[in-house]
Amino acid sequence: MKNAILAALALAAMPFAALADDDDDNKGKAGMGLAGILSKSNREALPKLTLSAGQPVAKGPLRLKSGRYYTLEIKADGSQELALEGAGFFRAIWINEIVIEGIEIRPLGVDSIEFDEGGEAEISFVAIKPGSYHLKVPGSKGDTQQVSITIE
């Protein structure tokens, strides 16, 4: 009985033994460390999106990788009340936080972000569901008033 208990304890401790030697011995490799998908080696800043009357929202389409952590900055110049909507995209990502003027918001879901005046918002998220999506200015029809996003 005593041997069975010791064997069970040894088996239970095995997963923790793997964590004990996490001291960056393999700095050349792209390991994520204990923070997993939120670690610095898995983060990428995306090109800034701009909301301005008559100006393109983005310089080009965005290609994301599922499981990667991204930050996306949206800047509005206040020239017009503008928003970005994209329920499909927002449902395909896990939003860590939205930061507006130093205020951190951790939402359960988002449908759109609207700027009544000039300002900036930064969204940090993990891309989850592969597919093709759009963030667009509501009611607009032109290609420059949206950004195409592909999650691979």
mmCIF file of N, CA and C in Angstrom, residues 6-104:
data_model
loop_
_atom_site.group_PDB
_atom_site.id
_atom_site.type_symbol
_atom_site.label_atom_id
_atom_site.label_comp_id
_atom_site.label_asym_id
_atom_site.label_seq_id
_atom_site.Cartn_x
_atom_site.Cartn_y
_atom_site.Cartn_z
ATOM 1 N N LEU A 6 3.366 6.013 -2.847
ATOM 2 C CA LEU A 6 4.573 6.702 -3.320
ATOM 3 C C LEU A 6 4.633 6.738 -4.846
ATOM 4 N N ALA A 7 4.222 5.659 -5.485
ATOM 5 C CA ALA A 7 4.218 5.623 -6.949
ATOM 6 C C ALA A 7 3.213 6.634 -7.503
ATOM 7 N N ALA A 8 2.040 6.743 -6.874
ATOM 8 C CA ALA A 8 1.031 7.701 -7.318
ATOM 9 C C ALA A 8 1.525 9.131 -7.143
ATOM 10 N N LEU A 9 2.196 9.422 -6.034
ATOM 11 C CA LEU A 9 2.750 10.761 -5.806
ATOM 12 C C LEU A 9 3.823 11.095 -6.839
ATOM 13 N N ALA A 10 4.659 10.118 -7.165
ATOM 14 C CA ALA A 10 5.710 10.338 -8.159
ATOM 15 C C ALA A 10 5.099 10.634 -9.530
ATOM 16 N N LEU A 11 4.054 9.897 -9.901
ATOM 17 C CA LEU A 11 3.390 10.140 -11.178
ATOM 18 C C LEU A 11 2.719 11.509 -11.204
ATOM 19 N N ALA A 12 2.125 11.917 -10.096
ATOM 20 C CA ALA A 12 1.462 13.219 -10.037
ATOM 21 C C ALA A 12 2.462 14.366 -10.122
ATOM 22 N N ALA A 13 3.675 14.154 -9.632
ATOM 23 C CA ALA A 13 4.686 15.210 -9.622
ATOM 24 C C ALA A 13 5.417 15.346 -10.950
ATOM 25 N N MET A 14 5.315 14.367 -11.831
ATOM 26 C CA MET A 14 6.062 14.401 -13.100
ATOM 27 C C MET A 14 5.777 15.637 -13.952
ATOM 28 N N PRO A 15 4.515 16.070 -14.128
ATOM 29 C CA PRO A 15 4.300 17.276 -14.955
ATOM 30 C C PRO A 15 4.981 18.513 -14.383
ATOM 31 N N PHE A 16 5.088 18.601 -13.063
ATOM 32 C CA PHE A 16 5.708 19.762 -12.438
ATOM 33 C C PHE A 16 7.228 19.732 -12.569
ATOM 34 N N ALA A 17 7.793 18.561 -12.715
ATOM 35 C CA ALA A 17 9.239 18.456 -12.903
ATOM 36 C C ALA A 17 9.655 19.101 -14.223
ATOM 37 N N ALA A 18 8.805 19.003 -15.229
ATOM 38 C CA ALA A 18 9.107 19.620 -16.526
ATOM 39 C C ALA A 18 9.147 21.139 -16.401
ATOM 40 N N LEU A 19 8.332 21.707 -15.535
ATOM 41 C CA LEU A 19 8.319 23.153 -15.349
ATOM 42 C C LEU A 19 9.513 23.649 -14.544
ATOM 43 N N ALA A 20 10.083 22.809 -13.736
ATOM 44 C CA ALA A 20 11.160 23.226 -12.848
ATOM 45 C C ALA A 20 12.397 23.683 -13.602
ATOM 46 N N ASP A 21 12.633 23.156 -14.804
ATOM 47 C CA ASP A 21 13.830 23.518 -15.557
ATOM 48 C C ASP A 21 13.502 24.494 -16.676
ATOM 49 N N ASP A 22 12.719 25.505 -16.395
ATOM 50 C CA ASP A 22 12.361 26.510 -17.391
ATOM 51 C C ASP A 22 13.222 27.750 -17.171
ATOM 52 N N ASP A 23 14.525 27.628 -17.451
ATOM 53 C CA ASP A 23 15.452 28.722 -17.149
ATOM 54 C C ASP A 23 16.168 29.255 -18.383
ATOM 55 N N ASP A 24 15.483 29.240 -19.522
ATOM 56 C CA ASP A 24 16.001 29.830 -20.753
ATOM 57 C C ASP A 24 17.313 29.213 -21.234
ATOM 58 N N ASP A 25 17.494 27.903 -21.048
ATOM 59 C CA ASP A 25 18.690 27.238 -21.571
ATOM 60 C C ASP A 25 18.729 27.298 -23.093
ATOM 61 N N ASN A 26 17.561 27.350 -23.705
ATOM 62 C CA ASN A 26 17.496 27.339 -25.166
ATOM 63 C C ASN A 26 17.016 28.695 -25.661
ATOM 64 N N LYS A 27 17.826 29.717 -25.467
ATOM 65 C CA LYS A 27 17.454 31.076 -25.843
ATOM 66 C C LYS A 27 17.327 31.238 -27.351
ATOM 67 N N GLY A 28 17.966 30.413 -28.132
ATOM 68 C CA GLY A 28 17.892 30.509 -29.575
ATOM 69 C C GLY A 28 16.585 29.979 -30.137
ATOM 70 N N LYS A 29 15.851 29.206 -29.355
ATOM 71 C CA LYS A 29 14.600 28.629 -29.815
ATOM 72 C C LYS A 29 13.450 29.559 -29.487
ATOM 73 N N ALA A 30 12.348 29.409 -30.188
ATOM 74 C CA ALA A 30 11.192 30.302 -30.017
ATOM 75 C C ALA A 30 10.206 29.754 -28.999
ATOM 76 N N GLY A 31 10.676 29.322 -27.840
ATOM 77 C CA GLY A 31 9.772 28.857 -26.794
ATOM 78 C C GLY A 31 8.989 30.024 -26.226
ATOM 79 N N MET A 32 7.802 29.718 -25.695
ATOM 80 C CA MET A 32 6.962 30.784 -25.191
ATOM 81 C C MET A 32 7.094 30.988 -23.694
ATOM 82 N N GLY A 33 7.715 30.085 -22.978
ATOM 83 C CA GLY A 33 7.864 30.277 -21.545
ATOM 84 C C GLY A 33 6.567 30.041 -20.792
ATOM 85 N N LEU A 34 6.562 30.416 -19.529
ATOM 86 C CA LEU A 34 5.416 30.144 -18.680
ATOM 87 C C LEU A 34 4.205 30.990 -19.020
ATOM 88 N N ALA A 35 4.378 32.125 -19.672
ATOM 89 C CA ALA A 35 3.242 32.981 -20.007
ATOM 90 C C ALA A 35 2.454 32.443 -21.200
ATOM 91 N N GLY A 36 2.973 31.456 -21.902
ATOM 92 C CA GLY A 36 2.260 30.856 -23.027
ATOM 93 C C GLY A 36 2.005 31.847 -24.145
ATOM 94 N N ILE A 37 0.780 31.894 -24.637
ATOM 95 C CA ILE A 37 0.461 32.744 -25.783
ATOM 96 C C ILE A 37 0.549 34.229 -25.466
ATOM 97 N N LEU A 38 0.580 34.610 -24.191
ATOM 98 C CA LEU A 38 0.696 36.021 -23.835
ATOM 99 C C LEU A 38 2.150 36.467 -23.669
ATOM 100 N N SER A 39 3.105 35.573 -23.883
ATOM 101 C CA SER A 39 4.512 35.922 -23.704
ATOM 102 C C SER A 39 5.000 36.882 -24.791
ATOM 103 N N LYS A 40 6.074 37.598 -24.511
ATOM 104 C CA LYS A 40 6.609 38.591 -25.449
ATOM 105 C C LYS A 40 7.022 37.984 -26.784
ATOM 106 N N SER A 41 7.500 36.747 -26.764
ATOM 107 C CA SER A 41 7.948 36.134 -28.022
ATOM 108 C C SER A 41 6.785 35.819 -28.963
ATOM 109 N N ASN A 42 5.544 35.890 -28.477
ATOM 110 C CA ASN A 42 4.375 35.587 -29.295
ATOM 111 C C ASN A 42 3.577 36.844 -29.661
ATOM 112 N N ARG A 43 4.110 38.032 -29.370
ATOM 113 C CA ARG A 43 3.378 39.291 -29.590
ATOM 114 C C ARG A 43 3.815 39.990 -30.870
ATOM 115 N N GLU A 44 2.842 40.677 -31.460
ATOM 116 C CA GLU A 44 3.137 41.453 -32.667
ATOM 117 C C GLU A 44 2.225 42.679 -32.712
ATOM 118 N N ALA A 45 2.796 43.820 -33.026
ATOM 119 C CA ALA A 45 2.006 45.048 -33.207
ATOM 120 C C ALA A 45 1.614 45.145 -34.673
ATOM 121 N N LEU A 46 0.339 45.377 -34.914
ATOM 122 C CA LEU A 46 -0.168 45.519 -36.281
ATOM 123 C C LEU A 46 -0.067 46.974 -36.723
ATOM 124 N N PRO A 47 -0.080 47.225 -38.042
ATOM 125 C CA PRO A 47 -0.081 48.615 -38.522
ATOM 126 C C PRO A 47 -1.316 49.355 -38.002
ATOM 127 N N LYS A 48 -1.135 50.630 -37.695
ATOM 128 C CA LYS A 48 -2.197 51.461 -37.134
ATOM 129 C C LYS A 48 -3.319 51.654 -38.146
ATOM 130 N N LEU A 49 -4.583 51.629 -37.648
ATOM 131 C CA LEU A 49 -5.740 51.959 -38.471
ATOM 132 C C LEU A 49 -6.102 53.414 -38.198
ATOM 133 N N THR A 50 -6.560 54.126 -39.247
ATOM 134 C CA THR A 50 -6.869 55.546 -39.117
ATOM 135 C C THR A 50 -8.312 55.807 -39.515
ATOM 136 N N LEU A 51 -9.017 56.560 -38.669
ATOM 137 C CA LEU A 51 -10.369 56.992 -38.993
ATOM 138 C C LEU A 51 -10.332 58.483 -39.250
ATOM 139 N N SER A 52 -10.526 58.862 -40.513
ATOM 140 C CA SER A 52 -10.485 60.258 -40.932
ATOM 141 C C SER A 52 -11.390 60.405 -42.152
ATOM 142 N N ALA A 53 -12.151 61.488 -42.215
ATOM 143 C CA ALA A 53 -13.085 61.710 -43.316
ATOM 144 C C ALA A 53 -12.369 61.635 -44.663
ATOM 145 N N GLY A 54 -12.826 60.719 -45.510
ATOM 146 C CA GLY A 54 -12.294 60.604 -46.856
ATOM 147 C C GLY A 54 -10.936 59.939 -46.979
ATOM 148 N N GLN A 55 -10.354 59.456 -45.900
ATOM 149 C CA GLN A 55 -9.036 58.826 -45.943
ATOM 150 C C GLN A 55 -9.159 57.304 -45.809
ATOM 151 N N PRO A 56 -8.225 56.550 -46.377
ATOM 152 C CA PRO A 56 -8.272 55.092 -46.226
ATOM 153 C C PRO A 56 -8.090 54.686 -44.756
ATOM 154 N N VAL A 57 -8.765 53.624 -44.376
ATOM 155 C CA VAL A 57 -8.667 53.100 -43.011
ATOM 156 C C VAL A 57 -7.316 52.431 -42.788
ATOM 157 N N ALA A 58 -6.827 51.708 -43.789
ATOM 158 C CA ALA A 58 -5.568 50.959 -43.643
ATOM 159 C C ALA A 58 -4.764 51.053 -44.932
ATOM 160 N N LYS A 59 -3.481 50.754 -44.823
ATOM 161 C CA LYS A 59 -2.603 50.771 -46.000
ATOM 162 C C LYS A 59 -2.750 49.496 -46.820
ATOM 163 N N GLY A 60 -3.294 48.467 -46.216
ATOM 164 C CA GLY A 60 -3.463 47.204 -46.921
ATOM 165 C C GLY A 60 -4.106 46.175 -46.023
ATOM 166 N N PRO A 61 -4.344 44.974 -46.553
ATOM 167 C CA PRO A 61 -4.966 43.919 -45.754
ATOM 168 C C PRO A 61 -4.036 43.435 -44.642
ATOM 169 N N LEU A 62 -4.632 42.835 -43.610
ATOM 170 C CA LEU A 62 -3.868 42.287 -42.487
ATOM 171 C C LEU A 62 -3.943 40.770 -42.526
ATOM 172 N N ARG A 63 -2.798 40.112 -42.313
ATOM 173 C CA ARG A 63 -2.729 38.650 -42.243
ATOM 174 C C ARG A 63 -2.284 38.282 -40.840
ATOM 175 N N LEU A 64 -3.112 37.529 -40.141
ATOM 176 C CA LEU A 64 -2.834 37.127 -38.765
ATOM 177 C C LEU A 64 -2.693 35.612 -38.689
ATOM 178 N N LYS A 65 -2.032 35.158 -37.647
ATOM 179 C CA LYS A 65 -1.890 33.726 -37.416
ATOM 180 C C LYS A 65 -2.670 33.351 -36.168
ATOM 181 N N SER A 66 -3.451 32.314 -36.270
ATOM 182 C CA SER A 66 -4.225 31.836 -35.139
ATOM 183 C C SER A 66 -3.283 31.461 -33.995
ATOM 184 N N GLY A 67 -3.625 31.884 -32.787
ATOM 185 C CA GLY A 67 -2.810 31.595 -31.617
ATOM 186 C C GLY A 67 -1.780 32.664 -31.308
ATOM 187 N N ARG A 68 -1.652 33.669 -32.149
ATOM 188 C CA ARG A 68 -0.681 34.744 -31.943
ATOM 189 C C ARG A 68 -1.374 35.931 -31.266
ATOM 190 N N TYR A 69 -0.625 36.639 -30.421
ATOM 191 C CA TYR A 69 -1.123 37.786 -29.647
ATOM 192 C C TYR A 69 -0.804 39.070 -30.408
ATOM 193 N N TYR A 70 -1.798 39.917 -30.631
ATOM 194 C CA TYR A 70 -1.631 41.136 -31.416
ATOM 195 C C TYR A 70 -2.094 42.364 -30.644
ATOM 196 N N THR A 71 -1.517 43.500 -31.013
ATOM 197 C CA THR A 71 -2.036 44.791 -30.570
ATOM 198 C C THR A 71 -2.372 45.596 -31.821
ATOM 199 N N LEU A 72 -3.538 46.236 -31.777
ATOM 200 C CA LEU A 72 -4.025 47.009 -32.904
ATOM 201 C C LEU A 72 -4.421 48.383 -32.398
ATOM 202 N N GLU A 73 -3.759 49.408 -32.912
ATOM 203 C CA GLU A 73 -4.066 50.778 -32.513
ATOM 204 C C GLU A 73 -4.970 51.403 -33.567
ATOM 205 N N ILE A 74 -6.034 52.050 -33.085
ATOM 206 C CA ILE A 74 -6.972 52.755 -33.965
ATOM 207 C C ILE A 74 -6.931 54.217 -33.573
ATOM 208 N N LYS A 75 -6.692 55.085 -34.557
ATOM 209 C CA LYS A 75 -6.606 56.523 -34.281
ATOM 210 C C LYS A 75 -7.632 57.267 -35.119
ATOM 211 N N ALA A 76 -8.423 58.108 -34.454
ATOM 212 C CA ALA A 76 -9.395 58.955 -35.134
ATOM 213 C C ALA A 76 -8.935 60.396 -35.007
ATOM 214 N N ASP A 77 -9.007 61.141 -36.119
ATOM 215 C CA ASP A 77 -8.542 62.532 -36.078
ATOM 216 C C ASP A 77 -9.643 63.519 -35.697
ATOM 217 N N GLY A 78 -10.879 63.047 -35.542
ATOM 218 C CA GLY A 78 -11.967 63.918 -35.128
ATOM 219 C C GLY A 78 -12.609 64.697 -36.254
ATOM 220 N N SER A 79 -12.202 64.458 -37.500
ATOM 221 C CA SER A 79 -12.765 65.191 -38.631
ATOM 222 C C SER A 79 -14.232 64.841 -38.872
ATOM 223 N N GLN A 80 -14.654 63.699 -38.347
ATOM 224 C CA GLN A 80 -16.024 63.247 -38.518
ATOM 225 C C GLN A 80 -16.286 62.163 -37.475
ATOM 226 N N GLU A 81 -17.534 62.009 -37.063
ATOM 227 C CA GLU A 81 -17.892 60.915 -36.159
ATOM 228 C C GLU A 81 -17.843 59.617 -36.966
ATOM 229 N N LEU A 82 -16.906 58.744 -36.627
ATOM 230 C CA LEU A 82 -16.696 57.516 -37.395
ATOM 231 C C LEU A 82 -16.573 56.316 -36.459
ATOM 232 N N ALA A 83 -16.895 55.159 -37.004
ATOM 233 C CA ALA A 83 -16.816 53.920 -36.242
ATOM 234 C C ALA A 83 -16.209 52.833 -37.116
ATOM 235 N N LEU A 84 -15.798 51.754 -36.488
ATOM 236 C CA LEU A 84 -15.399 50.534 -37.175
ATOM 237 C C LEU A 84 -16.274 49.416 -36.634
ATOM 238 N N GLU A 85 -16.929 48.700 -37.536
ATOM 239 C CA GLU A 85 -17.735 47.562 -37.118
ATOM 240 C C GLU A 85 -17.176 46.301 -37.752
ATOM 241 N N GLY A 86 -17.377 45.199 -37.070
ATOM 242 C CA GLY A 86 -16.891 43.926 -37.590
ATOM 243 C C GLY A 86 -17.201 42.808 -36.617
ATOM 244 N N ALA A 87 -18.479 42.535 -36.419
ATOM 245 C CA ALA A 87 -18.890 41.516 -35.449
ATOM 246 C C ALA A 87 -18.236 40.164 -35.736
ATOM 247 N N GLY A 88 -18.126 39.796 -37.004
ATOM 248 C CA GLY A 88 -17.497 38.516 -37.348
ATOM 249 C C GLY A 88 -16.060 38.451 -36.888
ATOM 250 N N PHE A 89 -15.309 39.531 -37.126
ATOM 251 C CA PHE A 89 -13.914 39.567 -36.687
ATOM 252 C C PHE A 89 -13.828 39.521 -35.164
ATOM 253 N N PHE A 90 -14.635 40.334 -34.493
ATOM 254 C CA PHE A 90 -14.566 40.377 -33.034
ATOM 255 C C PHE A 90 -14.964 39.048 -32.391
ATOM 256 N N ARG A 91 -15.747 38.252 -33.084
ATOM 257 C CA ARG A 91 -16.108 36.927 -32.569
ATOM 258 C C ARG A 91 -15.038 35.879 -32.879
ATOM 259 N N ALA A 92 -14.118 36.198 -33.772
ATOM 260 C CA ALA A 92 -13.056 35.265 -34.158
ATOM 261 C C ALA A 92 -11.783 35.475 -33.344
ATOM 262 N N ILE A 93 -11.810 36.415 -32.396
ATOM 263 C CA ILE A 93 -10.633 36.704 -31.579
ATOM 264 C C ILE A 93 -11.017 36.657 -30.102
ATOM 265 N N TRP A 94 -10.014 36.492 -29.254
ATOM 266 C CA TRP A 94 -10.200 36.638 -27.815
ATOM 267 C C TRP A 94 -9.587 37.982 -27.444
ATOM 268 N N ILE A 95 -10.411 38.910 -26.956
ATOM 269 C CA ILE A 95 -9.927 40.249 -26.623
ATOM 270 C C ILE A 95 -9.386 40.236 -25.200
ATOM 271 N N ASN A 96 -8.118 40.569 -25.067
ATOM 272 C CA ASN A 96 -7.519 40.702 -23.746
ATOM 273 C C ASN A 96 -7.977 42.003 -23.110
ATOM 274 N N GLU A 97 -7.800 43.121 -23.842
ATOM 275 C CA GLU A 97 -8.238 44.408 -23.315
ATOM 276 C C GLU A 97 -8.331 45.435 -24.434
ATOM 277 N N ILE A 98 -9.108 46.479 -24.151
ATOM 278 C CA ILE A 98 -9.166 47.671 -24.990
ATOM 279 C C ILE A 98 -8.739 48.819 -24.093
ATOM 280 N N VAL A 99 -7.733 49.581 -24.522
ATOM 281 C CA VAL A 99 -7.224 50.692 -23.723
ATOM 282 C C VAL A 99 -7.598 52.000 -24.409
ATOM 283 N N ILE A 100 -8.309 52.857 -23.661
ATOM 284 C CA ILE A 100 -8.712 54.168 -24.155
ATOM 285 C C ILE A 100 -8.281 55.191 -23.128
ATOM 286 N N GLU A 101 -7.361 56.069 -23.512
ATOM 287 C CA GLU A 101 -6.831 57.109 -22.627
ATOM 288 C C GLU A 101 -6.399 56.548 -21.277
ATOM 289 N N GLY A 102 -5.672 55.448 -21.300
ATOM 290 C CA GLY A 102 -5.146 54.847 -20.084
ATOM 291 C C GLY A 102 -6.146 54.016 -19.305
ATOM 292 N N ILE A 103 -7.387 53.960 -19.750
ATOM 293 C CA ILE A 103 -8.401 53.146 -19.080
ATOM 294 C C ILE A 103 -8.449 51.793 -19.774
ATOM 295 N N GLU A 104 -8.232 50.727 -18.992
ATOM 296 C CA GLU A 104 -8.227 49.381 -19.540
ATOM 297 C C GLU A 104 -9.613 48.754 -19.386
#
